[in-house]
Coordinates of C-alpha atoms in Angstrom, one line a residue:
M13 CA -20.9 -143.6 95.2
R14 CA -23.7 -141.8 96.8
R15 CA -22.9 -139.7 99.8
S16 CA -24.6 -140.7 103.1
W17 CA -27.3 -138.2 104.0
L18 CA -25.6 -137.8 107.4
V19 CA -22.5 -136.6 105.7
V20 CA -24.4 -134.2 103.5
L21 CA -26.2 -132.9 106.6
S22 CA -22.9 -132.4 108.5
A23 CA -21.6 -130.4 105.5
A24 CA -24.4 -127.9 106.1
L25 CA -23.4 -127.3 109.7
L26 CA -20.2 -125.9 109.1
V27 CA -18.8 -122.9 110.9
A28 CA -15.6 -112.3 108.0
A29 CA -14.9 -109.1 108.0
L30 CA -17.1 -106.0 108.4
A31 CA -17.1 -102.3 109.5
P32 CA -19.8 -100.1 110.8
V33 CA -22.4 -98.2 108.9
A34 CA -21.8 -94.5 109.2
R35 CA -24.3 -92.7 111.5
S36 CA -24.4 -89.1 112.7
A37 CA -23.6 -88.3 116.3
A38 CA -27.2 -87.3 116.8
Q39 CA -28.5 -90.7 116.0
E40 CA -29.3 -92.8 119.1
R41 CA -28.0 -96.4 118.9
T42 CA -30.0 -99.2 120.5
P43 CA -27.7 -101.2 122.7
V44 CA -27.1 -104.8 121.9
P45 CA -29.3 -106.8 124.3
D46 CA -27.8 -109.4 126.6
Y47 CA -30.0 -112.5 126.8
S48 CA -27.2 -114.9 127.9
L49 CA -28.9 -115.6 131.3
T50 CA -32.4 -115.4 129.9
P51 CA -34.5 -118.7 129.7
R52 CA -35.2 -119.7 126.2
S53 CA -39.0 -119.3 126.7
E54 CA -38.5 -115.6 127.5
I55 CA -36.5 -114.6 124.4
P56 CA -38.5 -112.2 122.2
V57 CA -39.8 -114.3 119.2
E58 CA -38.4 -111.9 116.6
F59 CA -34.9 -112.9 117.6
T60 CA -35.6 -116.7 117.3
W61 CA -35.6 -118.9 114.3
R62 CA -39.0 -120.0 113.1
V63 CA -38.9 -123.8 113.8
E64 CA -42.6 -123.9 113.0
D65 CA -41.7 -123.7 109.4
L66 CA -40.5 -127.3 109.8
Y67 CA -43.3 -128.4 112.2
P68 CA -45.9 -126.3 113.8
T69 CA -46.0 -128.5 116.9
F70 CA -44.1 -131.4 118.4
E71 CA -47.1 -133.6 117.7
A72 CA -46.8 -132.8 114.0
W73 CA -43.1 -134.0 114.2
E74 CA -44.1 -137.2 115.9
R75 CA -46.7 -137.9 113.1
D76 CA -43.9 -137.4 110.5
R77 CA -41.7 -139.7 112.4
S78 CA -44.3 -142.4 112.1
A79 CA -44.7 -141.6 108.4
L80 CA -41.0 -142.1 108.1
E81 CA -41.2 -145.5 109.6
E82 CA -44.0 -146.3 107.2
L83 CA -41.8 -145.3 104.3
V84 CA -38.9 -147.3 105.6
S85 CA -41.1 -150.4 105.8
K86 CA -41.6 -150.2 102.0
I87 CA -37.9 -150.6 101.2
D88 CA -37.9 -154.4 101.0
G89 CA -40.9 -154.4 98.6
A90 CA -39.4 -151.7 96.4
A91 CA -36.0 -153.5 96.3
E92 CA -37.5 -156.7 94.8
G93 CA -36.5 -156.6 91.1
W94 CA -35.7 -152.9 91.2
T95 CA -33.1 -153.1 88.4
S96 CA -35.5 -155.0 86.1
S97 CA -37.1 -151.9 84.5
P98 CA -36.7 -148.1 84.4
D99 CA -40.1 -147.8 86.3
K100 CA -39.0 -150.0 89.2
M101 CA -35.6 -148.2 89.3
L102 CA -37.3 -144.9 89.5
A103 CA -39.8 -146.1 92.2
L104 CA -36.9 -147.1 94.4
Y105 CA -34.9 -144.0 94.0
E106 CA -37.9 -141.8 94.6
L107 CA -38.6 -143.8 97.8
R108 CA -35.0 -143.3 98.9
D109 CA -35.3 -139.5 98.3
A110 CA -38.6 -139.4 100.3
I111 CA -37.0 -141.2 103.2
Y112 CA -33.9 -139.0 103.2
I113 CA -36.0 -135.7 102.7
K114 CA -38.3 -136.6 105.6
G115 CA -35.4 -137.8 107.7
S116 CA -33.3 -134.7 107.3
R117 CA -36.3 -132.6 108.1
L118 CA -37.0 -134.6 111.3
F119 CA -33.3 -134.4 112.3
R120 CA -33.1 -130.7 111.6
Y121 CA -36.1 -129.9 113.9
V122 CA -34.5 -132.0 116.7
L123 CA -31.2 -130.3 116.2
L124 CA -32.6 -126.7 116.2
Q125 CA -34.7 -127.3 119.3
G126 CA -31.9 -129.1 121.2
D127 CA -29.1 -126.6 120.4
V128 CA -30.9 -123.6 121.7
D129 CA -31.8 -125.3 125.0
L130 CA -29.2 -127.9 125.9
G131 CA -31.0 -128.4 129.2
N132 CA -33.9 -130.0 127.4
S133 CA -32.9 -133.7 127.5
R134 CA -35.8 -134.8 125.4
F135 CA -34.3 -133.4 122.1
Q136 CA -30.8 -134.7 123.0
A137 CA -32.3 -138.2 123.4
L138 CA -34.3 -137.9 120.2
R139 CA -31.2 -136.9 118.3
G140 CA -29.4 -140.1 119.4
E141 CA -32.4 -142.2 118.4
L142 CA -32.6 -140.6 115.0
Q143 CA -28.8 -141.1 114.4
A144 CA -29.2 -144.8 115.3
A145 CA -32.2 -145.1 113.0
F146 CA -30.4 -143.7 110.0
V147 CA -27.5 -146.1 110.5
E148 CA -30.1 -148.9 110.1
I149 CA -31.5 -147.1 107.0
E150 CA -28.1 -146.9 105.5
G151 CA -27.7 -150.6 106.0
A152 CA -31.1 -151.2 104.5
F153 CA -30.0 -149.5 101.3
S154 CA -26.7 -151.3 101.2
F155 CA -27.9 -153.5 98.3
L156 CA -27.9 -150.5 95.9
A157 CA -24.3 -150.4 94.8
P158 CA -23.8 -154.2 94.5
D159 CA -27.0 -154.5 92.5
L160 CA -26.1 -151.8 90.1
L161 CA -22.7 -153.3 89.5
K162 CA -24.3 -156.6 88.6
M163 CA -26.2 -154.9 85.7
D164 CA -25.1 -154.9 82.1
E165 CA -23.8 -151.4 81.6
K166 CA -25.5 -151.2 78.2
T167 CA -28.8 -152.1 79.7
L168 CA -28.3 -149.5 82.5
G169 CA -27.3 -146.8 79.9
G170 CA -30.5 -147.6 78.0
Y171 CA -32.6 -147.0 81.1
L172 CA -31.0 -143.6 81.7
D173 CA -31.3 -142.6 78.0
S174 CA -34.9 -143.8 77.5
D175 CA -36.5 -142.5 80.8
K176 CA -35.7 -138.8 81.4
R177 CA -37.2 -139.2 84.9
L178 CA -34.0 -141.0 85.9
E179 CA -31.8 -138.1 84.8
P180 CA -31.5 -136.7 88.4
Y181 CA -29.8 -140.0 89.4
R182 CA -27.4 -140.3 86.5
F183 CA -24.5 -138.6 88.4
S184 CA -25.0 -140.8 91.5
I185 CA -25.2 -144.0 89.3
M186 CA -22.1 -143.0 87.4
E187 CA -20.2 -142.4 90.6
T188 CA -21.2 -145.9 91.8
L189 CA -19.8 -147.4 88.6
R190 CA -16.7 -145.4 89.0
G191 CA -16.3 -147.0 92.4
R192 CA -16.7 -150.5 91.2
A193 CA -13.4 -151.7 92.4
H194 CA -14.3 -150.6 95.9
I195 CA -17.8 -151.9 96.3
L196 CA -18.2 -155.0 98.4
P197 CA -20.8 -157.9 98.0
E198 CA -24.1 -157.0 99.6
E199 CA -23.6 -158.9 102.9
Q200 CA -20.2 -157.3 103.4
E201 CA -21.6 -153.8 102.6
R202 CA -24.2 -154.5 105.3
I203 CA -21.5 -155.4 107.8
V204 CA -19.4 -152.3 106.9
A205 CA -22.4 -150.1 107.2
M206 CA -23.0 -151.3 110.8
T207 CA -19.5 -150.1 111.8
G208 CA -21.3 -146.7 111.8
L209 CA -22.5 -147.7 115.3
F210 CA -19.1 -147.1 116.7
D211 CA -17.8 -144.6 114.2
G212 CA -16.4 -141.6 115.9
A213 CA -15.8 -143.2 119.3
P214 CA -12.1 -142.1 119.5
S215 CA -13.1 -138.6 118.7
R216 CA -15.8 -138.5 121.3
A217 CA -13.4 -140.0 123.9
S218 CA -10.8 -137.4 123.0
S219 CA -13.3 -134.6 123.4
Y220 CA -14.5 -135.9 126.9
L221 CA -10.9 -136.3 127.9
R222 CA -9.9 -132.7 126.9
D223 CA -13.1 -130.9 127.9
V224 CA -14.4 -133.0 130.9
D225 CA -12.2 -135.5 132.5
M226 CA -8.7 -133.8 132.5
P227 CA -8.0 -131.7 135.6
Q228 CA -7.4 -128.2 134.3
P229 CA -4.2 -126.4 135.5
T230 CA -4.2 -122.9 137.1
A231 CA -1.9 -120.0 136.5
T232 CA -1.5 -116.5 138.0
F233 CA -1.2 -113.8 135.4
S234 CA 0.1 -110.2 135.4
D235 CA -3.3 -108.9 136.5
S236 CA -2.9 -111.0 139.7
A237 CA -5.7 -113.2 138.7
T238 CA -5.3 -116.9 139.4
V239 CA -7.2 -118.6 136.6
T240 CA -8.2 -122.2 135.8
L241 CA -7.0 -122.7 132.2
N242 CA -9.9 -124.4 130.6
Y243 CA -9.8 -124.0 126.8
A244 CA -11.8 -120.8 126.8
N245 CA -9.5 -119.2 129.3
Y246 CA -6.4 -120.5 127.5
M247 CA -7.6 -118.9 124.3
R248 CA -8.2 -115.6 126.1
Y249 CA -4.8 -115.5 127.8
R250 CA -2.8 -116.7 124.8
A251 CA -4.2 -113.6 123.0
S252 CA -3.3 -111.3 125.8
N253 CA -1.4 -108.0 125.0
N254 CA 1.1 -109.0 127.8
A255 CA 3.8 -111.1 126.2
A256 CA 4.6 -112.9 129.5
D257 CA 1.0 -113.9 130.0
R258 CA 0.9 -115.4 126.4
T259 CA 3.9 -117.5 127.3
L260 CA 2.6 -118.5 130.7
A261 CA -0.7 -119.6 129.2
M262 CA 1.0 -121.7 126.5
K263 CA 3.5 -123.3 128.8
T264 CA 1.0 -124.2 131.5
F265 CA -1.7 -125.4 129.2
W266 CA 0.5 -127.7 127.2
A267 CA 2.5 -129.0 130.1
N268 CA -0.8 -130.3 131.5
H269 CA -1.7 -131.9 128.2
A270 CA 1.7 -133.6 128.2
K271 CA 0.6 -135.6 131.3
Y272 CA -2.0 -137.4 129.3
E273 CA -0.1 -137.8 126.0
N274 CA -0.2 -141.6 126.2
T275 CA -4.0 -141.6 126.2
H276 CA -4.3 -138.9 123.5
A277 CA -1.8 -140.8 121.4
A278 CA -3.7 -144.1 121.8
L279 CA -7.0 -142.4 120.8
L280 CA -5.4 -140.8 117.7
D281 CA -3.7 -144.1 116.8
G282 CA -7.1 -145.8 117.0
E283 CA -8.7 -143.3 114.8
M284 CA -6.0 -143.5 112.1
K285 CA -6.2 -147.3 112.1
Q286 CA -10.0 -147.1 111.7
H287 CA -9.3 -145.0 108.5
L288 CA -6.7 -147.6 107.5
F289 CA -9.3 -150.4 108.0
N290 CA -11.8 -148.7 105.7
A291 CA -9.2 -148.1 103.0
R292 CA -7.9 -151.7 103.0
V293 CA -11.3 -153.3 103.2
R294 CA -12.3 -151.3 100.2
R295 CA -9.1 -152.0 98.4
Y296 CA -7.7 -148.5 98.1
A297 CA -4.0 -147.8 97.7
D298 CA -3.8 -145.8 100.9
C299 CA -5.9 -143.7 103.3
L300 CA -5.6 -140.5 101.2
E301 CA -6.9 -142.1 98.1
A302 CA -9.8 -143.7 100.1
S303 CA -10.8 -140.3 101.6
L304 CA -10.5 -138.3 98.4
F305 CA -12.1 -140.9 96.1
E306 CA -15.7 -140.1 97.0
D307 CA -15.4 -136.5 95.8
D308 CA -13.3 -137.6 92.8
I309 CA -10.3 -135.5 94.1
D310 CA -6.9 -136.5 92.6
P311 CA -4.4 -137.0 95.4
A312 CA -2.2 -134.7 93.4
V313 CA -4.4 -131.8 94.5
Y314 CA -3.5 -132.5 98.1
H315 CA 0.2 -132.8 97.5
R316 CA 0.1 -129.6 95.3
L317 CA -1.6 -127.7 98.1
I318 CA 1.2 -128.5 100.5
A319 CA 3.9 -127.7 98.0
S320 CA 2.3 -124.5 96.9
V321 CA 1.8 -123.2 100.4
R322 CA 5.4 -124.1 101.3
E323 CA 6.5 -122.1 98.3
N324 CA 4.7 -119.1 99.7
L325 CA 6.0 -119.2 103.2
P326 CA 8.3 -116.3 102.5
L327 CA 5.2 -114.1 102.0
F328 CA 3.8 -115.4 105.3
F329 CA 7.2 -114.6 107.0
R330 CA 7.0 -111.1 105.6
Y331 CA 3.7 -110.6 107.3
M332 CA 4.9 -112.3 110.6
K333 CA 7.9 -109.9 110.7
L334 CA 5.6 -106.8 110.2
K335 CA 3.3 -108.2 113.0
G336 CA 6.2 -108.6 115.4
A337 CA 7.4 -105.0 114.7
L338 CA 3.9 -103.7 115.3
M339 CA 3.8 -105.6 118.6
G340 CA 7.0 -103.9 119.7
L341 CA 8.8 -107.2 120.3
P342 CA 12.4 -106.6 121.1
D343 CA 13.8 -109.5 119.1
T344 CA 12.5 -112.6 117.3
M345 CA 8.7 -113.3 117.7
R346 CA 7.7 -116.5 119.6
Y347 CA 5.1 -118.9 118.4
E348 CA 2.6 -117.7 121.0
D349 CA 3.0 -114.1 119.9
V350 CA 1.0 -114.8 116.7
Y351 CA -2.1 -114.9 118.9
G352 CA -1.5 -111.4 120.2
S353 CA -3.0 -108.3 118.5
A354 CA -0.6 -106.5 116.1
V355 CA -2.9 -103.4 116.1
P356 CA -4.3 -101.4 119.1
S357 CA -7.8 -102.7 119.7
V358 CA -10.5 -100.9 117.8
E359 CA -13.7 -101.0 119.9
R360 CA -16.7 -100.8 117.8
T361 CA -20.1 -102.2 118.6
Y362 CA -22.8 -103.0 116.0
T363 CA -26.4 -103.6 116.6
Y364 CA -28.0 -106.5 114.8
E365 CA -29.8 -104.0 112.5
E366 CA -26.5 -102.4 111.6
A367 CA -25.1 -105.8 110.7
Q368 CA -27.9 -106.4 108.3
E369 CA -27.3 -103.1 106.6
I370 CA -23.6 -103.8 106.3
L371 CA -24.2 -107.2 104.7
L372 CA -26.8 -106.0 102.2
E373 CA -24.5 -103.2 101.0
A374 CA -21.3 -105.2 101.0
L375 CA -22.7 -108.1 99.1
K376 CA -24.3 -106.1 96.4
P377 CA -21.8 -107.1 93.8
L378 CA -23.4 -110.6 93.8
G379 CA -26.6 -109.3 92.3
K380 CA -30.3 -108.8 93.1
E381 CA -31.1 -112.5 93.4
Y382 CA -28.4 -113.0 96.2
G383 CA -29.5 -109.9 98.0
A384 CA -33.2 -111.1 97.9
V385 CA -32.2 -114.3 99.7
L386 CA -30.4 -112.2 102.4
R387 CA -33.5 -110.0 102.9
E388 CA -35.7 -113.0 103.2
A389 CA -33.4 -114.6 105.8
F390 CA -33.5 -111.4 107.9
K391 CA -37.3 -110.9 107.4
D392 CA -38.6 -114.4 107.8
R393 CA -36.6 -115.4 110.9
W394 CA -34.1 -117.9 109.5
I395 CA -31.6 -116.7 112.1
D396 CA -31.5 -117.4 115.8
V397 CA -29.8 -114.3 116.8
Y398 CA -28.7 -113.9 120.5
P399 CA -27.3 -116.2 123.1
N400 CA -29.7 -117.4 125.8
K401 CA -29.5 -119.6 128.8
N402 CA -28.3 -123.1 127.9
K403 CA -28.0 -122.3 124.2
Q404 CA -25.1 -124.0 122.4
T405 CA -22.1 -121.7 121.8
G406 CA -20.7 -121.0 118.4
A407 CA -22.5 -120.7 115.0
Y408 CA -23.6 -122.8 112.1
S409 CA -25.8 -122.9 109.1
G410 CA -28.0 -125.7 107.8
G411 CA -30.3 -126.0 104.9
V412 CA -33.6 -127.9 104.6
Y413 CA -34.5 -129.2 101.2
G414 CA -37.9 -127.8 100.1
L415 CA -37.8 -125.1 102.8
H416 CA -34.9 -122.8 103.7
S417 CA -31.7 -122.5 105.6
Y418 CA -31.4 -122.0 109.3
V419 CA -28.5 -119.9 110.9
K420 CA -27.5 -120.3 114.6
M421 CA -25.8 -117.2 116.0
N422 CA -24.7 -116.0 119.4
Y423 CA -24.7 -112.4 118.5
D424 CA -23.0 -110.1 121.0
G425 CA -22.4 -106.9 118.8
K426 CA -18.7 -107.3 118.6
Y427 CA -16.8 -107.2 115.2
D428 CA -16.3 -111.0 115.2
A429 CA -20.1 -111.6 115.7
V430 CA -20.9 -109.5 112.6
S431 CA -18.3 -111.2 110.5
T432 CA -19.6 -114.6 111.7
L433 CA -23.0 -113.7 110.5
A434 CA -21.5 -112.9 107.0
H435 CA -19.8 -116.3 107.1
E436 CA -22.8 -118.3 108.0
L437 CA -25.1 -116.5 105.5
G438 CA -22.6 -117.5 102.9
H439 CA -23.4 -121.1 103.7
A440 CA -27.2 -120.4 104.0
V441 CA -27.4 -118.8 100.5
H442 CA -25.4 -121.6 99.0
S443 CA -27.7 -124.3 100.5
N444 CA -30.8 -122.3 99.4
F445 CA -29.5 -121.8 95.8
A446 CA -28.6 -125.5 95.5
N447 CA -31.8 -126.8 97.1
G448 CA -34.0 -124.5 94.9
T449 CA -32.2 -125.4 91.7
Q450 CA -31.2 -129.1 91.9
P451 CA -33.3 -132.2 92.5
F452 CA -32.8 -133.6 95.9
A453 CA -30.3 -136.3 94.6
N454 CA -27.9 -133.5 93.5
A455 CA -28.6 -130.8 96.0
G456 CA -26.2 -131.7 98.7
Y457 CA -22.7 -130.3 98.1
P458 CA -19.6 -132.0 99.3
L459 CA -17.4 -130.7 102.1
F460 CA -14.7 -129.8 99.6
L461 CA -17.0 -127.0 98.4
A462 CA -18.6 -126.2 101.7
E463 CA -16.2 -123.3 103.0
I464 CA -16.1 -121.6 99.7
A465 CA -19.3 -119.5 100.0
S466 CA -18.6 -118.5 103.5
T467 CA -15.0 -117.3 103.0
F468 CA -15.9 -115.7 99.7
N469 CA -18.2 -113.4 101.7
E470 CA -15.4 -112.5 104.1
T471 CA -13.0 -111.7 101.3
L472 CA -15.6 -109.6 99.4
L473 CA -16.5 -107.8 102.7
L474 CA -13.0 -106.9 103.4
K475 CA -12.4 -105.4 100.0
H476 CA -15.6 -103.5 100.3
M477 CA -14.8 -102.0 103.6
L478 CA -11.2 -101.1 102.7
N479 CA -12.6 -99.1 99.8
R480 CA -14.9 -97.1 102.0
E481 CA -13.1 -96.9 105.3
K482 CA -11.2 -93.6 106.0
D483 CA -9.5 -94.3 109.3
D484 CA -6.1 -95.8 108.7
L485 CA -5.9 -97.3 112.1
F486 CA -9.2 -99.2 111.6
K487 CA -8.1 -100.3 108.1
L488 CA -4.9 -101.6 109.6
W489 CA -6.9 -103.6 112.2
L490 CA -9.2 -104.8 109.5
I491 CA -6.4 -106.2 107.3
D492 CA -4.7 -107.7 110.3
Q493 CA -7.8 -109.5 111.3
Y494 CA -8.2 -110.9 107.8
L495 CA -4.5 -112.0 107.6
V496 CA -4.9 -113.7 110.9
Q497 CA -7.6 -115.8 109.3
V498 CA -5.4 -116.4 106.2
R499 CA -2.7 -117.6 108.7
S500 CA -5.1 -119.9 110.5
T501 CA -7.0 -121.2 107.4
V502 CA -4.4 -121.4 104.7
F503 CA -1.1 -121.8 106.3
R504 CA -1.9 -123.4 109.6
Q505 CA -4.4 -125.8 108.1
T506 CA -2.0 -126.8 105.4
M507 CA 0.6 -127.6 108.1
F508 CA -2.0 -129.7 109.8
A509 CA -2.8 -131.4 106.4
E510 CA 0.9 -132.3 106.1
Y511 CA 0.9 -133.7 109.6
E512 CA -2.2 -135.7 109.0
L513 CA -0.5 -137.2 105.9
A514 CA 2.5 -138.2 108.0
M515 CA 0.2 -139.8 110.6
H516 CA -1.6 -141.9 108.0
R517 CA 1.6 -142.9 106.3
R518 CA 3.0 -144.1 109.6
V519 CA 0.1 -146.4 110.3
E520 CA 0.1 -147.6 106.7
E521 CA 3.6 -148.8 107.5
D522 CA 2.0 -150.9 110.3
K523 CA 3.6 -148.7 112.9
T524 CA 2.0 -147.2 116.0
L525 CA 1.5 -143.4 116.7
T526 CA 3.5 -143.0 119.8
P527 CA 3.6 -139.8 121.9
D528 CA 7.3 -139.2 121.0
W529 CA 6.7 -139.6 117.3
L530 CA 3.6 -137.4 117.4
S531 CA 5.3 -134.7 119.4
S532 CA 8.6 -134.6 117.5
T533 CA 6.9 -134.6 114.0
F534 CA 4.5 -131.8 115.1
L535 CA 7.3 -129.7 116.5
D536 CA 9.4 -130.1 113.3
L537 CA 6.5 -129.1 111.1
T538 CA 5.6 -126.1 113.2
R539 CA 9.1 -124.8 113.2
A540 CA 9.2 -125.2 109.4
Y541 CA 5.9 -123.3 108.8
Y542 CA 6.6 -120.5 111.3
G543 CA 10.2 -119.8 110.2
H544 CA 12.0 -121.0 113.3
G545 CA 15.2 -121.6 111.5
E546 CA 15.0 -118.3 109.5
G547 CA 14.6 -116.3 112.7
V548 CA 10.9 -115.3 112.0
A549 CA 9.3 -117.0 115.0
R550 CA 10.9 -119.0 117.8
V551 CA 8.9 -122.3 118.5
D552 CA 9.8 -123.6 121.9
D553 CA 9.7 -127.3 122.8
Y554 CA 6.5 -127.1 124.8
I555 CA 4.6 -126.5 121.6
Q556 CA 5.2 -130.2 120.6
N557 CA 2.0 -131.4 122.5
E558 CA -0.4 -129.1 120.5
W559 CA -1.4 -132.2 118.4
S560 CA -3.3 -133.5 121.3
A561 CA -6.0 -130.7 121.2
I562 CA -6.8 -130.6 117.4
P563 CA -10.2 -132.3 117.1
H564 CA -10.1 -132.1 113.3
F565 CA -7.4 -134.8 113.1
Y566 CA -10.3 -137.2 113.8
R567 CA -12.1 -136.3 110.7
N568 CA -10.1 -138.2 108.1
Y569 CA -8.4 -135.8 105.8
Y570 CA -10.7 -133.0 106.5
V571 CA -8.4 -130.0 107.4
Y572 CA -7.0 -129.5 103.8
K573 CA -10.6 -128.5 102.7
Y574 CA -10.3 -125.3 104.9
S575 CA -7.2 -124.3 102.9
T576 CA -8.5 -125.3 99.5
G577 CA -11.9 -123.6 100.2
M578 CA -10.3 -120.3 101.2
I579 CA -7.8 -120.4 98.3
A580 CA -10.6 -121.2 95.8
S581 CA -12.9 -118.4 97.3
M582 CA -10.2 -115.8 97.1
A583 CA -9.6 -116.7 93.4
L584 CA -13.4 -116.5 92.7
V585 CA -13.6 -113.1 94.3
E586 CA -10.9 -111.8 92.1
Q587 CA -12.8 -113.0 89.0
A588 CA -16.2 -111.7 90.4
L589 CA -14.8 -108.2 90.9
E590 CA -13.3 -108.2 87.4
S591 CA -16.4 -109.0 85.4
K592 CA -20.1 -109.7 85.4
D593 CA -19.4 -113.0 83.9
G594 CA -17.3 -113.9 87.0
V595 CA -20.2 -113.2 89.2
E596 CA -22.5 -115.3 87.0
R597 CA -20.1 -118.2 87.1
Y598 CA -19.9 -118.0 90.8
I599 CA -23.7 -118.0 91.3
A600 CA -23.9 -120.9 88.9
L601 CA -21.5 -122.8 91.2
L602 CA -23.7 -122.1 94.2
K603 CA -26.7 -123.4 92.3
A604 CA -25.0 -126.5 91.1
G605 CA -25.0 -128.2 94.5
G606 CA -23.4 -131.6 94.1
S607 CA -24.5 -132.3 90.5
D608 CA -20.9 -133.0 89.4
S609 CA -17.5 -133.6 91.0
P610 CA -16.3 -130.5 93.0
L611 CA -13.2 -130.1 90.8
A612 CA -15.4 -130.1 87.7
L613 CA -17.8 -127.6 89.2
L614 CA -14.9 -125.3 90.2
K615 CA -13.3 -125.6 86.8
R616 CA -16.6 -124.4 85.2
A617 CA -16.6 -121.4 87.6
G618 CA -13.1 -120.5 86.3
V619 CA -11.0 -122.1 89.1
D620 CA -8.8 -125.1 88.2
M621 CA -7.6 -126.7 91.5
T622 CA -5.4 -129.1 89.6
T623 CA -3.1 -126.2 88.7
S624 CA -1.2 -123.6 90.8
G625 CA -3.4 -120.9 89.4
P626 CA -5.8 -120.5 92.3
T627 CA -3.1 -120.4 94.9
E628 CA -1.3 -117.8 92.9
A629 CA -4.5 -115.7 92.8
A630 CA -4.9 -116.1 96.5
M631 CA -1.4 -115.1 97.2
R632 CA -1.8 -112.0 95.0
T633 CA -4.6 -111.0 97.3
V634 CA -2.4 -111.7 100.4
E635 CA 0.6 -109.8 98.9
G636 CA -1.5 -106.8 98.1
L637 CA -2.9 -106.8 101.7
V638 CA 0.6 -107.1 103.2
A639 CA 1.8 -104.3 101.1
E640 CA -1.2 -102.1 101.9
M641 CA -0.5 -102.9 105.6
E642 CA 3.1 -101.7 105.2
R643 CA 2.0 -98.5 103.6
I644 CA -0.6 -97.8 106.3
V645 CA 2.0 -98.4 109.0
E646 CA 4.3 -95.9 107.4
R647 CA 1.5 -93.3 107.3
L648 CA 0.5 -93.9 110.9
R649 CA 4.1 -93.7 112.1
A650 CA 4.5 -90.4 110.3
Q651 CA 1.4 -89.1 112.1
K652 CA 2.8 -90.7 115.4
R653 CA -0.3 -92.7 115.8
L654 CA 1.7 -95.9 116.1

């Protein structure tokens, strides 16, 4: 079945490891500018993304919106008898492409303008209007799948074989036929499409509850500061170098969440039951099959991920014990200690120009074509570089078919900012390659593949920097930062995936997600994954409410894609560094977009996610890094630097 254009767009908004370029002491370094309080209109243009590539003026955007409405008005006419000939079928598909191409361009412009100036209410309002309009468009095209299923398959096959102009739509059509058992009659499809009007309501309510409506607790820390523990401050203090502060932040923050556990549980229960409704109305065996079916992912892949990661928990425990020793903890680590730094902070600042040099050098193994796209991104202002007043926090990348990608940054010169740039440019190049190679119908890649290109860059960068870095202390810090990401992306997200599976299974048994069940199940899983019973890390009872602040649980079997994405990318890096053929297969994967199922595309690239091979390759990388970390620690202790 064809993916919604909104789903494809969201995949491109997804959210690294680097070291400084060597410079002589005589060279002057331009300080990283701070524009965080500067109005958007006063930011130097060279640091802003070039939205005029989309539309030179807002008036041009308005004209294109009118043109979109004109295209939409043609749907009914094109729909009449559209399966009666190859020509009519082609005309309808080309009309649909034109609508989605123009619509995504209109939406991207509004998104870019609104995100760099949240105080501009015009673009926030237009964003909502466009989202509502495209729900209507999805409904207007709801006849497509039912009509295809009414066709004689021999006739349909004849259309595809006789008219090569229909070839770009073959995969989408075959996917529709694959989903025959789950397609509803046209009127029912229209009704189900309209549920998009309230889709995501529990998620939004949860976000408002967590971030706006809940009174935030206060705590007084070792520096005598009495702090309101909003989420930003909680993250800061849970990463404190003071163990007591870490515990105080955790206990205070989650005790406050526990006060609202009934509301959090009701919202999560409502979201899971919405997933159950969609699974049952389309006649899937369960919610997992319903979620994975669209990307043609065998549920066995999901279960194998959980089993494989659990098998490798001893390797994770080995790293955790080393981390605890480096932190000087007197006995068993506690859960909150994983957020503290295992290595003394290495303060290095990078100008934006230095970051560009680092990336161009570190990603050279990917070839000249890849490097050329990076240079174009830097030169032609694909990137909105620095924070400004009222700019949305965080970072993302999004492609525009027929144009180029855009990257939102909030660059502050810290190591994390440089690594984030590497991550987002991985997404950007992926989108550019896919959009430049595939017809629109096959350009959008699914979320299952979305995090591969970004984490591939991070792994490649780490290996590059470890080869050139001379300072053992910085190398130790570099490895620890990467393994922190492995912990959070592979092990933690797999734990979340197992928890999400348990939640769905409970509602599938027509039971309710109560606070007690949610908390006890989460606590048991956390203790299993962090070695509570093995004496690796003590997980205290107050951690049990952490489920209430995980927004990804509202995204219907989404978290496992972080784990599979990083595992696949680590396996792909291993192949790319072994041979030129490995690089070529990887670039071919990026260019393939969504032209086949993600498992098939990965298999052609040399990674078979239906086997344990990719996880074994990823864990070889992890084991090598843990071993290198142990060797570095031994050298540093001999030098009395630790």
